[in-house]
Coordinates of C-alpha atoms in Angstrom, one line a residue:
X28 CA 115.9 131.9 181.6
X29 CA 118.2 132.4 178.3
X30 CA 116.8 134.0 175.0
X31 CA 117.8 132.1 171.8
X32 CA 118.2 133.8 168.8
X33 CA 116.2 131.2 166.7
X34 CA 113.0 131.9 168.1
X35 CA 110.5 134.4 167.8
X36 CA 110.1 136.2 171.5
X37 CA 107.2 138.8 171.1
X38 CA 104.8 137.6 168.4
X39 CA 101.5 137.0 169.4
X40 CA 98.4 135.9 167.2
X41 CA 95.3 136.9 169.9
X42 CA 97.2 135.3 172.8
X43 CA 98.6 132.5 170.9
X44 CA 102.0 131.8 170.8
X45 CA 102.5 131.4 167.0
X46 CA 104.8 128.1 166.2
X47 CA 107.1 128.6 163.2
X48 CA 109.5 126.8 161.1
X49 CA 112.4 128.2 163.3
X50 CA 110.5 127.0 166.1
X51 CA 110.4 123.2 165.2
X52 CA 114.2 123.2 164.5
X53 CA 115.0 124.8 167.6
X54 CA 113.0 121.9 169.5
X55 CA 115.1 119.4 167.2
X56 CA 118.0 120.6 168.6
X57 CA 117.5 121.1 172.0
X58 CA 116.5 117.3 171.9
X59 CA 119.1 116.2 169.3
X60 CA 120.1 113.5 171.3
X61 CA 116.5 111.5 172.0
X62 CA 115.3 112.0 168.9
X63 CA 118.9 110.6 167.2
X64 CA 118.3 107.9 169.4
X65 CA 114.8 107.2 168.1
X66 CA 116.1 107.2 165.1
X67 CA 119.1 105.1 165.7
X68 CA 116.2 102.1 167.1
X69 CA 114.5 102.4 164.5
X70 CA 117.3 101.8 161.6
X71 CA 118.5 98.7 164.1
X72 CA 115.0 97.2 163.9
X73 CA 115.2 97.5 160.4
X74 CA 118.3 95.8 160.0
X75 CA 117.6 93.3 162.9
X76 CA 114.6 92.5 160.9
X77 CA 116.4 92.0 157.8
X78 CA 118.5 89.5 159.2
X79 CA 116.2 87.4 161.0
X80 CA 113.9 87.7 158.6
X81 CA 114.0 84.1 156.4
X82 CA 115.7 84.3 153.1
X83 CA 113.0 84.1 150.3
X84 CA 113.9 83.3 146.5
X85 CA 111.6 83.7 143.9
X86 CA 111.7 82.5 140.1
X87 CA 109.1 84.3 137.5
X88 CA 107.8 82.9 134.1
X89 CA 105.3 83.7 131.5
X90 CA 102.8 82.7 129.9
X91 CA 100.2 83.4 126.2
X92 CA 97.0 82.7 126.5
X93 CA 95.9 81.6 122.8
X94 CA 92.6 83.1 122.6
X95 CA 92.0 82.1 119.3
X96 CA 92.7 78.0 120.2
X97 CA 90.4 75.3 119.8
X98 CA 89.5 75.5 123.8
X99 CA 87.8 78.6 123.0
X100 CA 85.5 78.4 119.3
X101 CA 82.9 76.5 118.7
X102 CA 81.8 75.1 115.4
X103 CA 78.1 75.0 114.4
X104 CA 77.4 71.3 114.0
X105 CA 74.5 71.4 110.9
X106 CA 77.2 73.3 108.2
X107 CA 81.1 71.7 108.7
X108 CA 82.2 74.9 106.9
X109 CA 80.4 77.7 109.1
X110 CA 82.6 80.4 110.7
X111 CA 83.9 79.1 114.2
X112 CA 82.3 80.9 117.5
X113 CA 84.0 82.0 120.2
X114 CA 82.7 80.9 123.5
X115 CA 84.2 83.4 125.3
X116 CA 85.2 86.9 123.7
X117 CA 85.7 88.4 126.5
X118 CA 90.3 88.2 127.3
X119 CA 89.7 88.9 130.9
X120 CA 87.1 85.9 130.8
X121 CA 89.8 83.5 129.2
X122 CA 92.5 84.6 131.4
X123 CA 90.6 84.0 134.8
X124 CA 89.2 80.3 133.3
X125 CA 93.3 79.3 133.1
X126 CA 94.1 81.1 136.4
X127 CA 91.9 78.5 137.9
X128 CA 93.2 75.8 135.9
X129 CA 96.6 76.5 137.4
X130 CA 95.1 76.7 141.2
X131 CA 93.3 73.5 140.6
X132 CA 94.4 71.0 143.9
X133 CA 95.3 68.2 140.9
X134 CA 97.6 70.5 139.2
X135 CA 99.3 71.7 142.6
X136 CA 99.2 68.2 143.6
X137 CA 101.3 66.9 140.7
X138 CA 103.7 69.8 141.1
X139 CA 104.5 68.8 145.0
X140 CA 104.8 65.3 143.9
X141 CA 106.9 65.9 140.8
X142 CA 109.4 68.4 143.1
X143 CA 109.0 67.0 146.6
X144 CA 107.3 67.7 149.7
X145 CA 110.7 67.4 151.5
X146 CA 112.4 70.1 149.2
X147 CA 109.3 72.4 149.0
X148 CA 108.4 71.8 152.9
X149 CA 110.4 70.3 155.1
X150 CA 108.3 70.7 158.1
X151 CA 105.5 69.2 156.2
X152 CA 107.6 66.5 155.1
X153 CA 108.7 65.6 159.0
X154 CA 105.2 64.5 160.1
X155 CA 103.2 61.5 159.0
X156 CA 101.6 60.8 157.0
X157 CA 101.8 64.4 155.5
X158 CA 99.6 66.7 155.6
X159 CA 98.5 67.3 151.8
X160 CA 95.8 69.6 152.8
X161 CA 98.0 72.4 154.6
X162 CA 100.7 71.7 151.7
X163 CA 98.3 72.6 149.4
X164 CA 97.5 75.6 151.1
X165 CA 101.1 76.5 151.6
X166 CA 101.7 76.1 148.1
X167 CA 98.8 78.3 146.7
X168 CA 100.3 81.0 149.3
X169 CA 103.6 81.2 147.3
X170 CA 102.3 81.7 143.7
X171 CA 101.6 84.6 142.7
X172 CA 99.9 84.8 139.4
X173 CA 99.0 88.5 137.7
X174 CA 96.9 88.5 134.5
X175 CA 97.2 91.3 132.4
X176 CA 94.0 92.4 131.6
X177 CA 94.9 94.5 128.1
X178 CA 96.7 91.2 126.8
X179 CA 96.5 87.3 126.8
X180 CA 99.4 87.2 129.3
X181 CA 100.2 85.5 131.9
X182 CA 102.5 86.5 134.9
X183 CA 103.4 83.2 137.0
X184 CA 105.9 83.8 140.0
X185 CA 106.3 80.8 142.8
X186 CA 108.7 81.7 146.0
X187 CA 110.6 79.6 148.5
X188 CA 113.3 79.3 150.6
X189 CA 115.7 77.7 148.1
X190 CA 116.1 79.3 144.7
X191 CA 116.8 76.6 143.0
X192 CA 113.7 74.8 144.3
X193 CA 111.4 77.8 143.7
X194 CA 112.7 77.2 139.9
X195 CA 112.4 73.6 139.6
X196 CA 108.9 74.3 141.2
X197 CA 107.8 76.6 139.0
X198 CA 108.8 74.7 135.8
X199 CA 107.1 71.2 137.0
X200 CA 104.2 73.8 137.4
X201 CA 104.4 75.3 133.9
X202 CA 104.7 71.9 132.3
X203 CA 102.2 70.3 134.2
X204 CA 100.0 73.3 133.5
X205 CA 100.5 72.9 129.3
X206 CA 99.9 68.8 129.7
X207 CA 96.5 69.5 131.2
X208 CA 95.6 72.3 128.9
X209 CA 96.2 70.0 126.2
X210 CA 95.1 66.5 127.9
X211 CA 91.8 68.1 127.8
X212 CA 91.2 67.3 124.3
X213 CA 93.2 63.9 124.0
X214 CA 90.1 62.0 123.8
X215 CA 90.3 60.8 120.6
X216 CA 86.4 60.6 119.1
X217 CA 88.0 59.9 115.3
X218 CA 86.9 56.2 115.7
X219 CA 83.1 56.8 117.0
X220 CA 82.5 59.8 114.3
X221 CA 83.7 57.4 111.9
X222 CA 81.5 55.0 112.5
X223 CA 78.5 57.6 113.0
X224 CA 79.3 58.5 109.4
X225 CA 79.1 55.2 108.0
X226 CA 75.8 54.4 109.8
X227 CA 74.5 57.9 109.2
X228 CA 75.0 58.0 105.6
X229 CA 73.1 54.5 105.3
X230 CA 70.2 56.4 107.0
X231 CA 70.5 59.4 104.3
X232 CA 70.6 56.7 101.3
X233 CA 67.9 54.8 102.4
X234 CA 65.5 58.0 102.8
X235 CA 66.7 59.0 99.5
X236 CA 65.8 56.1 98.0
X237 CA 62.1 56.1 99.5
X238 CA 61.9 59.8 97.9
X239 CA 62.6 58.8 94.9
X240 CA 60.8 55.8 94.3
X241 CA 57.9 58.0 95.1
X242 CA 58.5 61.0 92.4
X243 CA 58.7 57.9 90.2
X244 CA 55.8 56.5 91.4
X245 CA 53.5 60.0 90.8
X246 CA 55.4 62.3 88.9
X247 CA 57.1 64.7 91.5
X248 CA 57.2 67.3 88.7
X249 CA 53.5 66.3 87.0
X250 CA 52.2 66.7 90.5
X251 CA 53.5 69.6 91.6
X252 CA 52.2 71.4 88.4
X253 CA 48.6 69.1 88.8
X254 CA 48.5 70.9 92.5
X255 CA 49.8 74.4 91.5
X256 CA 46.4 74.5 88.2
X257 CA 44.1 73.1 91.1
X258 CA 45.1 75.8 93.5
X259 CA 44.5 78.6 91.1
X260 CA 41.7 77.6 89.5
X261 CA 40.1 76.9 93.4
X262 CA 41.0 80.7 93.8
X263 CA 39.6 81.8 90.5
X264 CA 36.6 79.8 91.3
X265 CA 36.5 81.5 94.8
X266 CA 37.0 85.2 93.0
X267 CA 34.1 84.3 90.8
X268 CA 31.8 82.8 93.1
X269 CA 32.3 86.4 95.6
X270 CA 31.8 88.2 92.3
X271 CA 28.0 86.1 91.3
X272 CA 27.2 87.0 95.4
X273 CA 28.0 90.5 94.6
X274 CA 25.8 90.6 91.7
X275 CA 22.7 88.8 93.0
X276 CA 22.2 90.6 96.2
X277 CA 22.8 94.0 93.8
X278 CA 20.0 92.3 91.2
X279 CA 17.4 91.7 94.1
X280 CA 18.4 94.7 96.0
X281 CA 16.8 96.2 92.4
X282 CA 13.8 94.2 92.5
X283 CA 13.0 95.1 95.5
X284 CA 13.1 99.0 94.7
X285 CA 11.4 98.7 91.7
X286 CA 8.3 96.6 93.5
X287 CA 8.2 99.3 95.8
X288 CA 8.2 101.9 92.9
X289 CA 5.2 99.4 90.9
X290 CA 3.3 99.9 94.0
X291 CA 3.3 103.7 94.3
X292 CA 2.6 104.3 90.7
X293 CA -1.0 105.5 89.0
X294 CA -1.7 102.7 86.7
X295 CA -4.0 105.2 83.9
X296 CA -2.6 108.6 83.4
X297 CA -4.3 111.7 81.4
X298 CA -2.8 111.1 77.6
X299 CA -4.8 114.6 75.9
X300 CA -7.6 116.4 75.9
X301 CA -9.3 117.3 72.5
X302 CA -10.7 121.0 72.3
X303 CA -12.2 122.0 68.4
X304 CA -13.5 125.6 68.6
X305 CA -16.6 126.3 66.0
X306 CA -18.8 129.3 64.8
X307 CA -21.2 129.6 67.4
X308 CA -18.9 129.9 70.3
X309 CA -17.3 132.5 68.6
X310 CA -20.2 134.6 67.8
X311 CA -21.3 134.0 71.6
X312 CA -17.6 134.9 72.7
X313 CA -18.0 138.1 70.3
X314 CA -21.9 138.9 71.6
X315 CA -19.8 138.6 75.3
X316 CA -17.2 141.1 74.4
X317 CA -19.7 143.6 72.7
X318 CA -22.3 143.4 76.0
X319 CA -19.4 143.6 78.4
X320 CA -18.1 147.2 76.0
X321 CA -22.1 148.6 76.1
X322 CA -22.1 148.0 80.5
X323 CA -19.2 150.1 80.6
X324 CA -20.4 152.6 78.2
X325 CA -24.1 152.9 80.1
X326 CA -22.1 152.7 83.8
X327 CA -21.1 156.1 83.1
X328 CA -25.0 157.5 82.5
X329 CA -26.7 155.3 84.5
X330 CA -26.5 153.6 88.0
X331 CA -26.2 149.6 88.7
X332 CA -30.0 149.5 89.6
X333 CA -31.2 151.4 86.6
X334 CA -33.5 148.8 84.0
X335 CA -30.7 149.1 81.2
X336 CA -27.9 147.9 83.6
X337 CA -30.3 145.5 85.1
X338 CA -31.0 144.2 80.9
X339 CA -27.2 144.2 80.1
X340 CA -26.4 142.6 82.9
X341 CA -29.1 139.7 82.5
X342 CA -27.8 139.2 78.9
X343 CA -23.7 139.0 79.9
X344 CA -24.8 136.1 82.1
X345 CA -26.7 134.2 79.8
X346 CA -23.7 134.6 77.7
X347 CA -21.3 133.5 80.1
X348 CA -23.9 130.2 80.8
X349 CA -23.8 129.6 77.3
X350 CA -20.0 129.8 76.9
X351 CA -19.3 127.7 79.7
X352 CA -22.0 125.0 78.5
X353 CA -20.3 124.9 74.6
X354 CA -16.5 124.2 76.7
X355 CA -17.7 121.4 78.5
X356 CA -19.7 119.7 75.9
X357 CA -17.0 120.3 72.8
X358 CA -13.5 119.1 75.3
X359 CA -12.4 115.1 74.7
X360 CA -10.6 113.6 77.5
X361 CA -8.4 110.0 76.9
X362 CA -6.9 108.0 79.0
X363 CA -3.8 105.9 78.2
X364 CA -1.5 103.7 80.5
X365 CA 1.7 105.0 82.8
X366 CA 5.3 104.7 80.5
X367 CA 7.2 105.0 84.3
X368 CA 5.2 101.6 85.2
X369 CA 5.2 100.1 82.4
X370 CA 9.0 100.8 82.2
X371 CA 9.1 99.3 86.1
X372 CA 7.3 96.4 84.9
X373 CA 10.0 95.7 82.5
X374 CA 13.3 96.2 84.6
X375 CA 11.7 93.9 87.4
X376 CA 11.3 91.6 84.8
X377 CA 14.5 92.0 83.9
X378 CA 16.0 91.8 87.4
X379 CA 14.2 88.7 88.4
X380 CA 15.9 87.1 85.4
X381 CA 19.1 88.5 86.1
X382 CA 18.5 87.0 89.8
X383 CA 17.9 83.3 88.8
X384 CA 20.5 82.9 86.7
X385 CA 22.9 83.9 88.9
X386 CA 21.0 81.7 92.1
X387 CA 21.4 79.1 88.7
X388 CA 25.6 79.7 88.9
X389 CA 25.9 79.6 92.2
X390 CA 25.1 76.0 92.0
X391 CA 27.2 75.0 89.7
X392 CA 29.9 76.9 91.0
X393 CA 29.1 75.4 94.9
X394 CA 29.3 71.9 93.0
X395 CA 32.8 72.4 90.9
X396 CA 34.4 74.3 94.1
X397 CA 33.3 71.1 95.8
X398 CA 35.5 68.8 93.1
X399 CA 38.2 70.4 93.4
X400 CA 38.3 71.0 97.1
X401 CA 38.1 67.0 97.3
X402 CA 40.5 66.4 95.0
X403 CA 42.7 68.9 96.7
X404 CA 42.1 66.6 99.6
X405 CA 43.2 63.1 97.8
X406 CA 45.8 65.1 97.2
X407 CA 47.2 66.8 100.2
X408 CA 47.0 63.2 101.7
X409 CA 49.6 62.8 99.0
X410 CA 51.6 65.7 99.9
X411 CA 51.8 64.7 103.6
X412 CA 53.4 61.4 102.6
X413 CA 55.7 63.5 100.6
X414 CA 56.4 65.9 102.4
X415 CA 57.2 63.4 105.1
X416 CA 59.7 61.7 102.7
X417 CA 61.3 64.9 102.4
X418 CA 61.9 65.9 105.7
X419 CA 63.4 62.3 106.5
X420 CA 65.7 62.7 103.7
X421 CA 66.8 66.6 104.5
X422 CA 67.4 65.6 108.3
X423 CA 69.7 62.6 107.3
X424 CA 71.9 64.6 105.4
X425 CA 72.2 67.4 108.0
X426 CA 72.8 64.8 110.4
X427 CA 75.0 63.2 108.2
X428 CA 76.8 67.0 107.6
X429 CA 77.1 67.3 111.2
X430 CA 78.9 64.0 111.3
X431 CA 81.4 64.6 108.8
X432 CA 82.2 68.0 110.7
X433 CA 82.8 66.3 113.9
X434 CA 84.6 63.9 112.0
X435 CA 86.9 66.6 110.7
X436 CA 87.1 68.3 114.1
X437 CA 88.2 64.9 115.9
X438 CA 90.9 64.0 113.4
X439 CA 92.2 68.2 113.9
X440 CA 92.1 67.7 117.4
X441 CA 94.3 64.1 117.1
X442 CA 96.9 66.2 114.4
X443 CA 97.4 68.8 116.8
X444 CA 97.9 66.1 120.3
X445 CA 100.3 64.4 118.0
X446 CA 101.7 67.2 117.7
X447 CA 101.6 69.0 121.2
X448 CA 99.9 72.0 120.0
X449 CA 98.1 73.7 123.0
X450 CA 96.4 77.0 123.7
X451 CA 99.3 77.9 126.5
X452 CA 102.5 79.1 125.2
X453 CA 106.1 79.8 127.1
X454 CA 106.7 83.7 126.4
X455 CA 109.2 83.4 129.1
X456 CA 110.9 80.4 130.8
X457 CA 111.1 80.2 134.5
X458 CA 114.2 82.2 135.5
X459 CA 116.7 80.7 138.3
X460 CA 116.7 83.3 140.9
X461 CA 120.4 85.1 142.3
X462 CA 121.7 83.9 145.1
X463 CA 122.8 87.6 145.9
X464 CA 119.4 89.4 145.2
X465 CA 116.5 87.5 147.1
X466 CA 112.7 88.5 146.9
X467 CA 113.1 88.6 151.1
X468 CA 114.4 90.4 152.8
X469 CA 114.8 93.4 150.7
X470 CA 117.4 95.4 152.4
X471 CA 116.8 98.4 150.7
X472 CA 113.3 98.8 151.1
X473 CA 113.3 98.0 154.9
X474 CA 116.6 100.5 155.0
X475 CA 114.3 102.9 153.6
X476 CA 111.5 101.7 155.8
X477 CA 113.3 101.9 159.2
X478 CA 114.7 105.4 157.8
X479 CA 111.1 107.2 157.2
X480 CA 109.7 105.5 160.4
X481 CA 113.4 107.0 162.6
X482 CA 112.9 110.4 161.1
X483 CA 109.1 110.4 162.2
X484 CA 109.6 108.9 165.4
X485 CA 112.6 111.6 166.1
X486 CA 110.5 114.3 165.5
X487 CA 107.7 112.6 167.7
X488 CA 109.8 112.5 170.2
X489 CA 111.2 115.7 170.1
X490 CA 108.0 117.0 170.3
X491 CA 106.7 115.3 173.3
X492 CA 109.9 115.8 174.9
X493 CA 109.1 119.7 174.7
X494 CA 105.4 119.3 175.5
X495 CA 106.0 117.7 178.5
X496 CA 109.2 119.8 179.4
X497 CA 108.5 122.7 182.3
X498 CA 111.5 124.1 181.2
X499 CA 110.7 127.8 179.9
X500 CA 113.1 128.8 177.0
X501 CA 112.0 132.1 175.3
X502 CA 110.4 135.3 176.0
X503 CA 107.2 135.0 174.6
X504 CA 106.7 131.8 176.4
X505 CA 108.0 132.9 179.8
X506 CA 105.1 136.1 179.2
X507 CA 102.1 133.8 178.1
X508 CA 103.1 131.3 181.7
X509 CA 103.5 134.1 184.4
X510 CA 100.5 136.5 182.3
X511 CA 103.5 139.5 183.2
X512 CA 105.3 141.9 180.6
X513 CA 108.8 140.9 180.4
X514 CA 110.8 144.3 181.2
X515 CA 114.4 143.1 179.8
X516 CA 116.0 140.2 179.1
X517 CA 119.8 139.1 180.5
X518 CA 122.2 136.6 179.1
X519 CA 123.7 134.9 181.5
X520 CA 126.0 132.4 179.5
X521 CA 129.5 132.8 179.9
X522 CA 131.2 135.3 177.9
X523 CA 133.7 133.8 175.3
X524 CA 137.4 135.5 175.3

């Protein structure tokens, strides 16, 4: 057993051998040679696999997106100068509809034709007939194309063996592409909205005429101004005919109070009663007063049963009898009629007058409101016709609007396929790939591959080659396997000169 000085001997964490830094080099070197040699297979796979891999070239191009083009807006067809909409505001939208465009089987199809199946696939090309289907496939497997979402651009890459094919491939593709975009709208309509306009404005003459010959006929203007008096005086009419209701149910509502207050009234009522004092009663009023002064006076000397208060007594109440005899007789009582029914009388009078001649309007107002409405009738009859000629007339000559807009729009469309103005423009042309730098292999990312898999699998193996080792190499180790204190440690290596 031999003690190396890179390795902690004594240190102990609860019984656990602790595994440092120092450790893990130590282990490296003790198996330098297996894990080199890991190492060394892995960096010779790499490069095997670099060699035997197939050669791969690949050519890039790109492509704008015009998101503004003709493919994208719509015009409204009633107003041929209305703002254009877009059908799709959305870029990412726009970029995924040409994305399939270019992986349409037509497309592709033209492409393999255009280039060859016997340059793009030989293998393909070998069998008959050839199998389209698995061409196709093969051909969608090597494009690549990357939309960039924050843009209208197009990244369009096609690989093959051959880099000169890859680019001939990928500009038949491009071309192909742009003659698509822009065969879409080479179906010339110029001819058919021509003759829509021609027939369509006939339409729109022909209703204008039949509008006019009626205003001439009635009086468009004298009508209108005919309808417009009838309708308000119809309302005025209406205003006064709620106004009489109002007034007549307020008029008999007042009749019928004032009946009710005729029947709860007196008819005759006390007018005054006539009372003409004279001599006599005076005297006797006087004799009264005097008799009434001499009781008190003979109270005091004599008692109530006495003959002098029995005499004075007797003579107050024929005094009183005599009194009260003279009142009645000399008093005049007349009678005259009640002003409060009298005044009834009169304001029910009043209200029942009030209350026939407005039942008396109301007539004549039912019969004038009935006039009018029937010549408001006679005339809306009138206004139907009209307002049928109007509509005929208005909807030829949106019709005829929308006409002359397509009209417009077809002979843009034509200017521009003269033209060969799409929506897809060439930012970048296909490039021809180097010979000397080929998509695949890349040697210097499978170098770097093989590198970080040799250095992991060296210290893999390094590792296992120590776990499974019964070799015991340090103090520590030797204690924790035999559970015994080590009492002194020898070097027996031999001793250098």
């Amino acid at each position: 057993m031999s003690n190396s000085p890179g390795i902690a001997s004594d240190q102990r964490n609860g019984g656990v051998i602790l595994f440092t830094l120092r450790d893990l080099t130590a282990i490296l070197f003790r198996f330098r040679d297996r894990a080199l040699m890991a190492l060394g297979l892995c960096l010779s796979a790499a490069v095997l696999a670099s060699l035997l891999l197939p050669t791969i070239y690949e050519s890039d191009a790109t492509l704008l997106v015009n998101k503004y083009g003709r493919g994208f807006f719509y015009r409204p067809a009633a107003d041929p100068v209305a703002r254009p909409i877009p059908i799709a505001s959305d870029p990412e939208e726009i970029l995924n509809t040409q994305v399939q465009l270019l992986l349409s089987r037509d497309v592709i199809l033209q492409t393999i034709d255009q280039v060859g199946l016997k340059d793009l696939f030989p293998d393909l090309a070998r069998s008959s007939p050839p199998n389209l289907s698995l061409a196709v496939d093969r051909f969608t497997s090597a494009l690549s194309i990357v939309p960039q979402r924050t843009s209208n651009i197009l990244h369009v890459s096609f690989r093959n063996h051959n880099g000169e094919t890859a680019h001939r491939t990928l500009e038949a593709l491009v071309r192909i592409f742009q003659e698509k975009s822009l065969n879409t709208y080479l179906n010339s309509q110029t001819r058919f909205f021509e003759t829509e306009v021609d027939r369509q404005r006939g339409v729109y003459e022909a209703a204008a005429a039949q509008l006019n010959a009626f205003r001439r006929r009635l009086g468009a203007e004298a009508f209108d101004r005919e309808r417009a008096l009838l309708l308000q005086q119809r309302s005025d009419l209406d205003s006064t005919a709620h106004r009489i209701a109002a007034d007549l149910a307020g008029a008999q509502g007042r009749a019928t109070d004032l009946r009710r207050q005729i029947a709860t009234t007196e008819p005759d009522v006390v007018a005054f009663t006539d009372i003409s004092p004279n001599r006599v009663v005076e005297e006797a009023q006087l004799k009264l007063l005097n008799l009434r002064l001499r009781a008190q006076e003979l109270r005091s000397d004599f008692t109530d049963s006495s003959r002098e208060m029995a005499q004075i007594g007797s003579e107050i109440s024929i005094a009183r009898s005599f009194l009260t005899q003279q009142a009645t007789q000399s008093s005049t009582v007349r009678h005259a009629r009640s002003d409060a029914l009298n005044l009834a009388n009169q304001d029910l009078g009043r209200a029942e007058a009030e209350s026939a001649a407005l039942v008396a309007s109301q007539e004549v107002l039912r019969k004038s409101i009935a006039d009018l409405d029937a010549r408001l009738v006679t005339m809306g009859d009138t206004e139907a016709e009209r307002w049928m000629l109007e509509r005929d007339a208005t909807t030829a000559q949106d019709t005829l609007k929308t006409m002359m807009s397509r009209l417009a729009e077809a002979r843009t469309s034509d200017a521009m396929n003269r033209e060969g103005i799409g929506d897809i423009s060439l930012v970048q042309a296909p490039s021809l790939p180097d010979p000397r730098e080929p998509a695949r292999p890349r040697w210097d990312v499978n170098l770097a591959l093989g590198l970080l898999v040799g250095l992991f699998a060296a210290l893999l193996t390094a590792l296992l080659s120590d776990l499974f080792s019964d070799t015991v190499y340090d103090t520590a180790r030797a204690e924790h396997v035999l559970e015994i204190p080590a009492l002194a440690v020898f070097d027996l290596a031999p001793a250098q000169a």
